[in-house]
Each structure stands twice: as structure tokens, then as C-alpha cells.
XYZ file of C-alpha atoms in Angstrom:
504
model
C -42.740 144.274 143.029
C -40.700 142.872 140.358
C -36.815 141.519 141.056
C -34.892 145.181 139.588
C -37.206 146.977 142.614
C -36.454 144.753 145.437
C -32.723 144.981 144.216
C -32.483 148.532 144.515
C -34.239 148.535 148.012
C -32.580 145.827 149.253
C -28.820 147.785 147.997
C -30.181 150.987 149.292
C -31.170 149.838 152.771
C -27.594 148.283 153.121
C -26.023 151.172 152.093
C -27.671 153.433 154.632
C -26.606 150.476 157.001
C -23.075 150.519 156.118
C -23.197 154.426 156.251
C -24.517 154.699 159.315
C -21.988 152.038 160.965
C -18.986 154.216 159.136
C -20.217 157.294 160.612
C -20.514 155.846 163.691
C -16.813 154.382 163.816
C -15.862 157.378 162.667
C -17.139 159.605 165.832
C -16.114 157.126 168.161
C -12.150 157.225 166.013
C -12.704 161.271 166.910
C -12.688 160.557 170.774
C -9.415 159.059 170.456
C -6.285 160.670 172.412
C -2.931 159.126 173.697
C -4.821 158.083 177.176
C -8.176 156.571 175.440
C -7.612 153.990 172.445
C -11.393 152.177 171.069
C -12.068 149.147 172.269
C -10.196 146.165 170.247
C -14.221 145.437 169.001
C -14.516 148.612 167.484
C -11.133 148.704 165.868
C -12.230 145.434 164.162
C -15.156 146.809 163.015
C -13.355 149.647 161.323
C -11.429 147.370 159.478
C -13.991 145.148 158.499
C -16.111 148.451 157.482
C -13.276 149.728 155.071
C -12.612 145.954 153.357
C -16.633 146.136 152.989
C -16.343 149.645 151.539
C -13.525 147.883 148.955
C -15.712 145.526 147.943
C -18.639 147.670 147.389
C -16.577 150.112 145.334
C -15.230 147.140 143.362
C -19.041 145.960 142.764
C -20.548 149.550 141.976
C -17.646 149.849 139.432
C -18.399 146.414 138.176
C -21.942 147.555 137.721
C -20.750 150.877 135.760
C -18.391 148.546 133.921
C -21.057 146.192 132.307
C -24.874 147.498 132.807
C -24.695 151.689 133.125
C -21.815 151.800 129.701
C -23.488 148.803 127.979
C -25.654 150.439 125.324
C -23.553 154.468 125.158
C -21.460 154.970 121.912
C -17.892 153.316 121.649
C -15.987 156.518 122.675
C -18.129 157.580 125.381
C -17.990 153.693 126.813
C -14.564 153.620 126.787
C -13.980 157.042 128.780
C -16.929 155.574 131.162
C -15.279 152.108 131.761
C -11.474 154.254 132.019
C -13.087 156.297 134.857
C -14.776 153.966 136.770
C -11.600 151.617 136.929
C -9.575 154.673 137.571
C -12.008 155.786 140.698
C -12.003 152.340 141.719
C -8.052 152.315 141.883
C -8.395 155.535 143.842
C -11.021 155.023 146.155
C -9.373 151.067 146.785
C -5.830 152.793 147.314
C -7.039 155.561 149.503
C -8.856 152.693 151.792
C -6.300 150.597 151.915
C -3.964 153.788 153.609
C -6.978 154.150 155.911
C -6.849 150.055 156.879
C -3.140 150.307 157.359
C -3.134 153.259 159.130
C -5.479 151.758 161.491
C -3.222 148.659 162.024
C 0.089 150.645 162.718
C -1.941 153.135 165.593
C -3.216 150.759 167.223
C -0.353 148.506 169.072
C -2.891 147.359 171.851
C 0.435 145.274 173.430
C -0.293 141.667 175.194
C -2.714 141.984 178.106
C -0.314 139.927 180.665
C -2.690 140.473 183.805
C -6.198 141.163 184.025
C -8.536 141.746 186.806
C -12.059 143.883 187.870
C -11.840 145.500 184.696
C -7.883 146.856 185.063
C -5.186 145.391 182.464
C -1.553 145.653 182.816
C -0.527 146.060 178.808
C 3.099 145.240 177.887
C 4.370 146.668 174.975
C 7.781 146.305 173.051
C 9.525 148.717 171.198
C 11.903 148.326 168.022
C 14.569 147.843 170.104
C 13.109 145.220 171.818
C 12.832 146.915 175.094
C 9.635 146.125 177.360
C 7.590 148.688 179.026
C 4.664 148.617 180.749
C 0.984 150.524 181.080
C -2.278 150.142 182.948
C -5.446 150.149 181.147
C -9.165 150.376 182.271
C -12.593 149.907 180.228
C -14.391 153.248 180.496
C -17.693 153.358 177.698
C -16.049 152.213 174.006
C -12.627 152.644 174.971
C -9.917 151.667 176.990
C -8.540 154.203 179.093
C -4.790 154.248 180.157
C -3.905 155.896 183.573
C -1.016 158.208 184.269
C 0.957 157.256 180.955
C 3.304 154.215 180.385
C 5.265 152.740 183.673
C 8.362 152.923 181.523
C 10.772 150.229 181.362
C 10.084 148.740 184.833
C 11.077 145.255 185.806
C 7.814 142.774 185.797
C 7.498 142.502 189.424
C 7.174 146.758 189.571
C 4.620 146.621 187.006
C 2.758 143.850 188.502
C 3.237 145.857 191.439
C 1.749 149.097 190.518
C -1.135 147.265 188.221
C -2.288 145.469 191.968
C -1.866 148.903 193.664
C -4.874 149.948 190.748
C -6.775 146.619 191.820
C -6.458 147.014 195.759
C -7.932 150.267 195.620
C -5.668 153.323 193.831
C -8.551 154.520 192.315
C -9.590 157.890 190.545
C -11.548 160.918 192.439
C -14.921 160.585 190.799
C -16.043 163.977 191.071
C -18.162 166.245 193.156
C -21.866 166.551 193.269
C -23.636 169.427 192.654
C -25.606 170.372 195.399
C -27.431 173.572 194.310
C -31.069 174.691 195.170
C -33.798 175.257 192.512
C -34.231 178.840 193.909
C -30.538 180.061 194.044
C -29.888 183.054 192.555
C -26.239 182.194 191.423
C -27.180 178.589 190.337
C -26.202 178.798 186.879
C -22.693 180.384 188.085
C -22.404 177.540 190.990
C -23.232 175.054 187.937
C -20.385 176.611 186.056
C -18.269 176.179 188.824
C -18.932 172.811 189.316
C -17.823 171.757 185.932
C -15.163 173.254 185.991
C -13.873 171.253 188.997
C -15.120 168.352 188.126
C -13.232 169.179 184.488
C -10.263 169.821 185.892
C -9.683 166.469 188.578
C -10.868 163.983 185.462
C -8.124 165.587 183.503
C -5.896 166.050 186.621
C -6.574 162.045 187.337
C -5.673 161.150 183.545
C -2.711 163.123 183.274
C -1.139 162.597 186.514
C 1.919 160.340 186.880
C 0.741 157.761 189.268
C 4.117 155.241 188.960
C 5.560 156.224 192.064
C 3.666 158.886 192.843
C 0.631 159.022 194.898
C -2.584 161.063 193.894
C -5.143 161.767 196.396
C -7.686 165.250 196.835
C -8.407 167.195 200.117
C -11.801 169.282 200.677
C -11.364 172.197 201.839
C -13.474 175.604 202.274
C -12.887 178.133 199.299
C -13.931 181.815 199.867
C -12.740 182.665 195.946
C -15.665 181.025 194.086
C -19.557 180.569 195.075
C -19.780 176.515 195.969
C -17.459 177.436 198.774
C -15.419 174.738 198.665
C -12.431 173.120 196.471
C -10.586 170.193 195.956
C -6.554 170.301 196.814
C -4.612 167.996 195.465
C -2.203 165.898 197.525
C 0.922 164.799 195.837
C 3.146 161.973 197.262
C 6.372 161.186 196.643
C 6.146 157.493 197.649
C 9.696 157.637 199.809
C 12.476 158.179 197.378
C 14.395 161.758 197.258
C 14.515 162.267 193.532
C 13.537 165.500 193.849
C 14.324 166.550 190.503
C 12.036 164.061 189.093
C 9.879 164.480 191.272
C 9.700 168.691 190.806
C 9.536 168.378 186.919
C 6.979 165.159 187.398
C 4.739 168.153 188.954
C 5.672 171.355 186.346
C 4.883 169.126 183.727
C 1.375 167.803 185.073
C 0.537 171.149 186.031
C 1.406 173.040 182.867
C -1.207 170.020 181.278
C -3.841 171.300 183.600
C -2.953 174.857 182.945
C -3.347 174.256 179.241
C -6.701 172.578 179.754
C -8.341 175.216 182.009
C -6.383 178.052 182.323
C -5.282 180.328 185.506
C -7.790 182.918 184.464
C -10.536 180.907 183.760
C -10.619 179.224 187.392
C -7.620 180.713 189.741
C -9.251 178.881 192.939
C -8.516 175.818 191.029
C -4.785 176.733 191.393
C -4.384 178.196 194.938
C -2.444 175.728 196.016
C -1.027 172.385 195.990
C -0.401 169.540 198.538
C 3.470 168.178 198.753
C 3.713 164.834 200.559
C 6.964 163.600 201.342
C 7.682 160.718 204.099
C 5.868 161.995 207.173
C 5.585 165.798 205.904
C 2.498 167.121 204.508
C 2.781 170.578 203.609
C 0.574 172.754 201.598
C 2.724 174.613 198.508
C 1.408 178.142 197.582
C 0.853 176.934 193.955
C -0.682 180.568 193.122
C 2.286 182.952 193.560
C 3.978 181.129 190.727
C 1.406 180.648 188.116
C -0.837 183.443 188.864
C 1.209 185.844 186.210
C 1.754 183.229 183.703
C 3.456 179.775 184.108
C 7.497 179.819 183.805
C 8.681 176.210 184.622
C 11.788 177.517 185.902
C 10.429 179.849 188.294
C 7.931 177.030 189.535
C 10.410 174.204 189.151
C 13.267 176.171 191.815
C 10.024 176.920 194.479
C 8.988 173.697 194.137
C 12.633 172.024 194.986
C 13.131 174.781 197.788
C 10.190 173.992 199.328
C 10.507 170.444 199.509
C 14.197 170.362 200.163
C 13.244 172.660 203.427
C 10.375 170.584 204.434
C 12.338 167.312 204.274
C 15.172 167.950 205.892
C 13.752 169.639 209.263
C 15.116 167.869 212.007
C 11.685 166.419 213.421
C 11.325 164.806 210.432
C 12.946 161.557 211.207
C 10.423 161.209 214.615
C 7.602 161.557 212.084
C 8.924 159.174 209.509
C 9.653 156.139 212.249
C 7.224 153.570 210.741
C 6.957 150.538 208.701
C 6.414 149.847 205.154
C 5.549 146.143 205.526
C 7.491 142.641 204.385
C 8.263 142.495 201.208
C 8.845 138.561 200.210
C 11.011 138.366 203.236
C 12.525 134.532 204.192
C 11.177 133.185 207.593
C 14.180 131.435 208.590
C 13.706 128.494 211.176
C 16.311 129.406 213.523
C 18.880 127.098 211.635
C 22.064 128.834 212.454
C 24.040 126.686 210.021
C 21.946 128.222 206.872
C 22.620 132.162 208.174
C 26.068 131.114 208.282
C 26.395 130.093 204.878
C 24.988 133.119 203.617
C 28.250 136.307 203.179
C 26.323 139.805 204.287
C 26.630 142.369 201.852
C 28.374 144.749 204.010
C 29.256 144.170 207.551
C 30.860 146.348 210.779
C 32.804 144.757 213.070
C 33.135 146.611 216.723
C 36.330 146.394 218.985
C 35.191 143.453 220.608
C 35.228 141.508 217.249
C 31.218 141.617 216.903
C 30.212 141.777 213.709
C 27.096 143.186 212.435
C 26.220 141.928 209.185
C 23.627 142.628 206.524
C 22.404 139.351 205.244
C 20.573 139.374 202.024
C 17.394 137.124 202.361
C 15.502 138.066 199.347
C 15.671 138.806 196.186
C 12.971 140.297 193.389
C 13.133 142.774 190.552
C 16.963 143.174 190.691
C 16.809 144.470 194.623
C 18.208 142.230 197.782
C 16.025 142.371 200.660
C 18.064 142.387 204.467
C 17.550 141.102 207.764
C 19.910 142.229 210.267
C 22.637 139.811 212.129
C 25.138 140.275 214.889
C 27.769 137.729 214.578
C 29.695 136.559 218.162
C 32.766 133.675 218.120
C 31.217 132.803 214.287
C 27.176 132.039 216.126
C 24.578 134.470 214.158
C 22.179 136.569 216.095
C 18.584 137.872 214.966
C 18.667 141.825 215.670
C 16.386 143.023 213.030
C 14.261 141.202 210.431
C 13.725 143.818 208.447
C 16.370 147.185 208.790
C 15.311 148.804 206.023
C 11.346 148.565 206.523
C 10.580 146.755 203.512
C 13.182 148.815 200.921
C 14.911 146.653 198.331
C 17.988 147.759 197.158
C 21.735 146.884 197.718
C 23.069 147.360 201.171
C 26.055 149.770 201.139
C 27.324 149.980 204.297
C 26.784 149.730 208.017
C 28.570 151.570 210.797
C 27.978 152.039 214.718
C 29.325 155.543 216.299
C 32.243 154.759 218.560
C 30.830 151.203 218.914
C 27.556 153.049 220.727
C 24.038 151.859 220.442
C 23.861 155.332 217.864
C 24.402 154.026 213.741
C 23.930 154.003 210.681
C 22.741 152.396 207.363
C 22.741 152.741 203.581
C 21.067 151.156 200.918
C 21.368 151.957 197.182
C 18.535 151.337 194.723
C 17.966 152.668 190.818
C 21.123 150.310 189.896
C 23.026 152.063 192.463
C 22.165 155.706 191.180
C 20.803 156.511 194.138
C 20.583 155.696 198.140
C 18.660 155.908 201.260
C 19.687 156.389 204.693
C 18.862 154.875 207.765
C 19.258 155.449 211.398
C 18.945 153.695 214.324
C 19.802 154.516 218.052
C 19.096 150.974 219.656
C 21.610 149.179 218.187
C 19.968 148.249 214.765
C 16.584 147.097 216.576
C 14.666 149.975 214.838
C 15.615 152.133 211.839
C 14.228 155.013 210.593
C 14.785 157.400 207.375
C 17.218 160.353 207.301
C 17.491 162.569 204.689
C 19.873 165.423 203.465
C 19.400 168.448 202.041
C 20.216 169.086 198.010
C 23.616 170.443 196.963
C 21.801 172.299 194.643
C 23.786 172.458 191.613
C 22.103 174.669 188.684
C 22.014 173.546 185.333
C 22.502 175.697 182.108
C 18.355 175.057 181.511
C 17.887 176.707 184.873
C 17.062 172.883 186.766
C 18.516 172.415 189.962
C 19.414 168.841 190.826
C 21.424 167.372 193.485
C 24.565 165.168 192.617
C 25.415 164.003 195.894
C 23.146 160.651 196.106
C 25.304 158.296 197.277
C 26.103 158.220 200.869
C 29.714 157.428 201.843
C 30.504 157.427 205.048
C 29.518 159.409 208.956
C 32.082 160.242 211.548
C 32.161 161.925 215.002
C 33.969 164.556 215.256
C 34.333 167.200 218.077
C 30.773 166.713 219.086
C 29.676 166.351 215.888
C 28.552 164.403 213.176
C 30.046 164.096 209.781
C 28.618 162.964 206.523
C 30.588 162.586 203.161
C 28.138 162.012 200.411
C 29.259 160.968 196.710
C 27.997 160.814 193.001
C 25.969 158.284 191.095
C 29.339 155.261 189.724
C 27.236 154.959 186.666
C 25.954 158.937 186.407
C 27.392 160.833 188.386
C 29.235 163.617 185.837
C 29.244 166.484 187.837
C 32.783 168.433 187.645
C 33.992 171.749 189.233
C 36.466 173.641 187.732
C 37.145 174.938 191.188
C 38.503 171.471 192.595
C 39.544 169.864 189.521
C 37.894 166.681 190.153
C 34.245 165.569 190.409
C 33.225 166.420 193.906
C 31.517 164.720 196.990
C 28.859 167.031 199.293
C 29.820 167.554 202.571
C 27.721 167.256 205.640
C 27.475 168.248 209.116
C 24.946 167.188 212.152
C 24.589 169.072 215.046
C 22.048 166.700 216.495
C 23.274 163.159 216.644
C 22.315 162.392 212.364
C 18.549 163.266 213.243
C 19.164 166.222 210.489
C 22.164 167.588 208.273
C 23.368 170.677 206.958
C 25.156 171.258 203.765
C 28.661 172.756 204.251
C 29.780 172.316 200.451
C 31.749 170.470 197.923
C 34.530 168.323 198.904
């Protein structure tokens, strides 16, 4: 075989090579979406694959340029040799979009933690503003989960990224059990894909940053497997319900766009609402059955949860706790509790005081322990009054100097605040929330501007509660009043619940 032949084999074979490697980068590039980006491996190769496609042009053209237009009259060589540098400038141009394409969609971020396969990515923007996302190898990609954290403080993001590690992990799907002699096993099949369908895109789309994601089994009468998984959605203790209800409009009009109503409606019977202590299940059906109106499902959705968190057994339910967060074990030394100024303090007749000492601090929230203060001497009542919430403490205040008080403790920057409760003289706490004011925006939201609150009193038998706006957002204005408003509150039952009575 002389030298010319084993050329052209040799050039073909790594052509088909090369070919075959393009087309391959090329389907995998086609599975891309804004949850799966290729591994970093394969994004090299695709830009090594177009700089070897450069060069190849360039030596093809070379080729054209001194061996195919060698021996061809002058005017045809010259046209030859114009249009084979002129393709070359083309074909190098058009490649050299491609590479930097490539480069600008694919801002992997620095891998800051790393562990059984998980990676918490954080990215910067051209504002220089850091947010997070968690990333997991699935096949040739990396798969994100639940979108980007946002612009979380490290410790959050660390946070949630260990909550992936320690076991948050993704429904994997049912099993299809179906005999080889069922007469509806190719429906039952159907069926099964479709559920399985629509919890890997339920699991990819959901927001998982303070939200929780878990599935129920339960019997099904409307299909042929006889069974269906619910989804349970948990709103991880903080009453932004308005986040929380569009957080769930939006996920579900995903899932509606990926299978629709029609296709499975016993996918979409109903939904699972999990809100401290109350598990309720939310007839999902009746408001996407006839077409989904994010309005219509948005003002269910906040009715139903504002009802079901504000019953008045809910505080019984909720009395548990959330664990230590980073909390300082003190060694009795009275002198170094002294030297620390509580954040807010109550101070009864006899000139107790009951202070809220701030032992902690992480992420821009104070952590408390709880100290009554006699002749100047501290005293340990509670290590931990707000069961492992961060936050700043508002205020503290004991009913007529009884055993019966309460607590407040803002978080978000002081946007919003939880209440607290306690009937033992600050030994125990436990959660209390309020209903919504329910203030409807010109989009047709409803969101609640009282967040903030201000102050209880007795009176008459009853319990008062004055509840103000957001200092930092807090715009809401009524014409009515002429001023921007607090909610007013009333509790019939010693601040286990409250009703709304109106703007104040």
C-alpha cells in the first residue's frame, strides 16, 4: 500500500472519529435544560472538538490551496484558492461563535462544598451579588435541585446543601407491579409512567429552600394501579403565606404544563398542605379541573391555609422543639450573663426583670436564652425560648405579671416575626399564629401586611393584639384612615388563637 493510500485511510478513519465524537457532544448538548448542565468533562470536550474542527478546516483548505488548484488554469485557480479561503473564514468564524457560546452558557460557579456526590455551587452575578445552588451527578450531567437558593447568607446555604447530604432526598419512583396475564397491562403500564413522569419532574421543579417535599400513598379508585402518590408540601415554620401560595401555583402550573389535567386528573386530586403541626389535605381538583387560573387557585390556597393555621388547637399541636442551634453552654459564671445587655427585657412590679440575652450569633440572626434578673443576680429560666429560631428578639411581656406571656422575634431583616407563648412563666414556649388581614392586590394576590407583632393586652376578659407593618416594607396605605395601618386582634382564649377585627 503505497504512502498517498495509507494517508487517505488514515484521514478518513479520523474523520469518522471526530464525527462521531461531534455527534455525540452534540446529543448529549440536546439534553440540556436550566436544571441539567453536561458534565464540566464533556463541556471540555466540546471545546476541544470545535478548535479540532478549526484546525482541520484550516488544513483541508490548505490542501485545496496548494495540491487540488495546483495544475487548473490561472483563472479557475484563483476563484478555487478565493473560495476555499473564503469558506475557511466562514466555517472558522461560525466555530468560533459556537466555542464562545459554549463558554458564556456554561458559568459552572466555584464548587465551595462537596460531599456523596452533592455540590453546593456559588455563583456571582454582575453586580457582584452571591447566590447559591445545589447540584448532583446524575449520568453526563449535573443536575441542580429545586432552582438557585437565592441570595442566602453562607451558613443557610451550607445549611440547606447538608439537609441534601443528611438525607432530603428525591422520591425515586414507583414500581410497576403488573402481571403477565392482565388484561389492562398495557393501560396500568401507561399509568405508571405517567406517575413516575410526573414526581421526577415534580422533584426537579419543586422549590425545596424552605420548603419541604415529601409523597403519601394512598388508594386511587380513578385510574387502574389503584393507587397514587400525594404530595406533601411543608412550609418549614415561617407564615409567608404569600410566598408560600405562589411558591405552589407556580410549581403546579410547571407540572400542569408537563402532563396536563386531562391527560392524568388522578394525578391532580389533591394536594398535601403542611404547616407547623397541621397536615391537611387541599382539594387541588376543584381548581384546576376546568383549566388552571392562578388567581382562583392562589385565593383557595391562602384561605385554606390561613383557616387551618389559625384554629385554636393549633398551638397544643405545635408545642415541640426544633433543636440547638450553635447555642453557648455557659458555666454558670454569673459575672459573664451580667455583662451581656438583653435585647429586650420586662420588668414585673416587683422589679424582676426578664431579659432576653443574646448568646449566639450566625447568618445575621441572634440566638436567646432566657434570664430572670433579681437585686442585679441572673437566673437560668429557659435555654432556648424560641426552640432553636434565630432572629432578633422584639419584645417580651407577662399578662398582669401572671405566669401567662408572651414573645416576639423578628427574622427576614426584621420583615417579618414569630410569636411565642408560654403559660409557665417562660419555661416552655410554643408558636402562635394570626390569621391574614387579607389585603387584595390590583393582580388579584392577597397578602397580609400586618407581620410585625406589637404589643398584647388584657382587656375585659380578653386578649388584645396590635400587629404592625414590615419598617423596611411595609407600604400598605388606606385611604380610609389616612395613614398606613396596623391589624387588630382579639383572643377569646387566653392568646391560644386570634381573630381579626380590622385595621387600626
Amino acid at each position: 500500500m503505497n504512502k498517498g493510500r495509507k494517508w487517505i485511510i488514515l484521514s478518513s478513519v479520523s474523520m469518522l472519529i471526530l464525527s462521531a465524537l461531534t455527534i455525540f457532544f452534540i446529543v448529549l448538548k440536546h439534553g440540556e435544560s436550566d436544571l441539567r448542565k453536561l458534565y464540566q468533562g464533556y463541556f471540555d470536550l466540546g471545546l476541544w472538538l470545535i478548535v479540532i474542527w478549526q484546525i482541520v478546516i484550516v488544513v483541508i483548505c490548505i490542501f485545496l490551496w496548494a495540491r487540488v488548484f495546483r495544475n487548473i488554469p490561472s483563472l479557475a485557480l484563483y476563484i478555487g484558492r478565493t473560495m476555499s479561503l473564503v469558506l475557511a473564514c466562514i466555517a472558522i468564524i461560525f466555530l468560533a461563535g459556537r466555542w464562545l457560546y459554549l463558554v458564556f452558557n456554561h458559568d459552572y460557579g466555584k464548587i465551595v462544598k462537596e460531599q456523596d456526590g452533592y455540590m453546593l455551587v456559588r455563583e456571582a452575578d454582575s453586580d457582584g451579588e452571591t447566590s447559591y445552588s445545589i447540584w448532583h451527578s446524575d449520568g453526563a450531567f449535573y443536575r441542580r435541585f429545586a432552582g438557585n437558593i437565592g441570595y442566602a447568607a453562607d451558613a443557610v446555604a451550607e445549611g440547606v446543601f447538608y439537609s441534601y447530604v443528611n438525607g432530603f432526598k428525591n422520591n425515586p419512583g414507583v414500581s410497576a407491579e403488573i402481571a403477565d396475564d392482565d388484561e389492562n397491562s398495557k393501560e396500568k403500564k401507561a399509568e405508571y409512567e405517567l406517575l413516575n413522569r410526573y414526581i421526577r419532574f415534580a422533584e426537579d421543579s419543586f422549590l425545596k429552600f424552605q420548603r419541604g417535599l415529601s409523597w403519601e400513598e394512598k388508594e386511587c379508585t380513578d385510574n387502574l394501579i389503584g393507587t397514587v402518590q400525594v404530595p406533601i408540601i411543608s412550609e418549614n415554620g415561617m407564615q409567608d403565606m404569600s410566598w408560600f401560595c405562589d411558591d405552589i401555583c407556580e410549581w403546579m402550573e410547571e407540572c400542569l404544563n408537563e402532563i396536563p389535567y386531562d391527560d392524568a386528573p388522578w394525578l391532580y386530586k389533591e394536594i398535601v398542605v403542611a404547616v407547623p403541626a397541621v397536615s391537611k389535605s387541599f382539594d387541588l381538583a376543584q381548581y384546576v379541573s376546568a383549566g388552571y387560573d392562578k388567581a382562583t387557585l392562589y385565593e383557595g390556597l391562602y384561605d385554606f391555609i390561613d383557616k387551618e393555621l389559625t384554629t385554636a388547637e393549633y398551638p397544643e399541636k405545635n408545642n415541640k422543639s426544633y433543636g440547638m442551634l450553635g447555642i453557648i453552654e455557659g458555666d454558670g459564671d454569673d459575672d459573664y450573663i451580667t455583662g451581656i445587655e438583653p435585647d429586650c427585657s420586662y420588668t414585673t412590679k416587683d422589679g424582676v426583670v426578664y431579659g432576653m440575652v443574646p448568646m449566639d450569633r450566625a447568618a445575621g440572626s441572634s440566638y436567646y436564652s432566657l434570664y430572670a434578673y433579681k437585686n442585679g443576680k441572673p437566673s437560668l429560666v429557659n435555654i432556648d425560648p424560641f426552640g432553636g429560631s434565630g432572629g432578633e428578639a422584639f419584645w417580651i411581656t407577662f399578662i398582669d405579671d401572671t405566669n401567662l406571656g408572651f414573645a416576639c422575634l423578628t427574622y427576614n431583616g426584621g420583615d417579618d416575626a414569630l410569636l411565642f407563648r408560654t403559660e409557665d412563666g417562660g419555661k416552655s414556649f410554643i408558636q402562635v399564629n394570626y390569621p391574614s388581614g387579607k389585603v387584595k392586590l390590583s393582580d388579584n394576590s392577597i397578602y397580609n401586611p400586618f407581620t410585625i407583632p406589637e404589643k398584647i393586652w388584657s382587656e375585659e376578659g380578653d386578649l388584645y393584639m396590635l400587629v404592625g407593618q414590615s419598617p423596611w416594607s411595609g407600604d400598605y396605605y388606606s385611604d380610609e384612615l389616612e395613614k398606613h395601618p396596623s391589624g387588630l386582634y382579639v383572643s377569646h382564649d387566653d392568646g391560644m388563637s386570634f381573630e381579626y377585627i380590622g385595621e387600626q
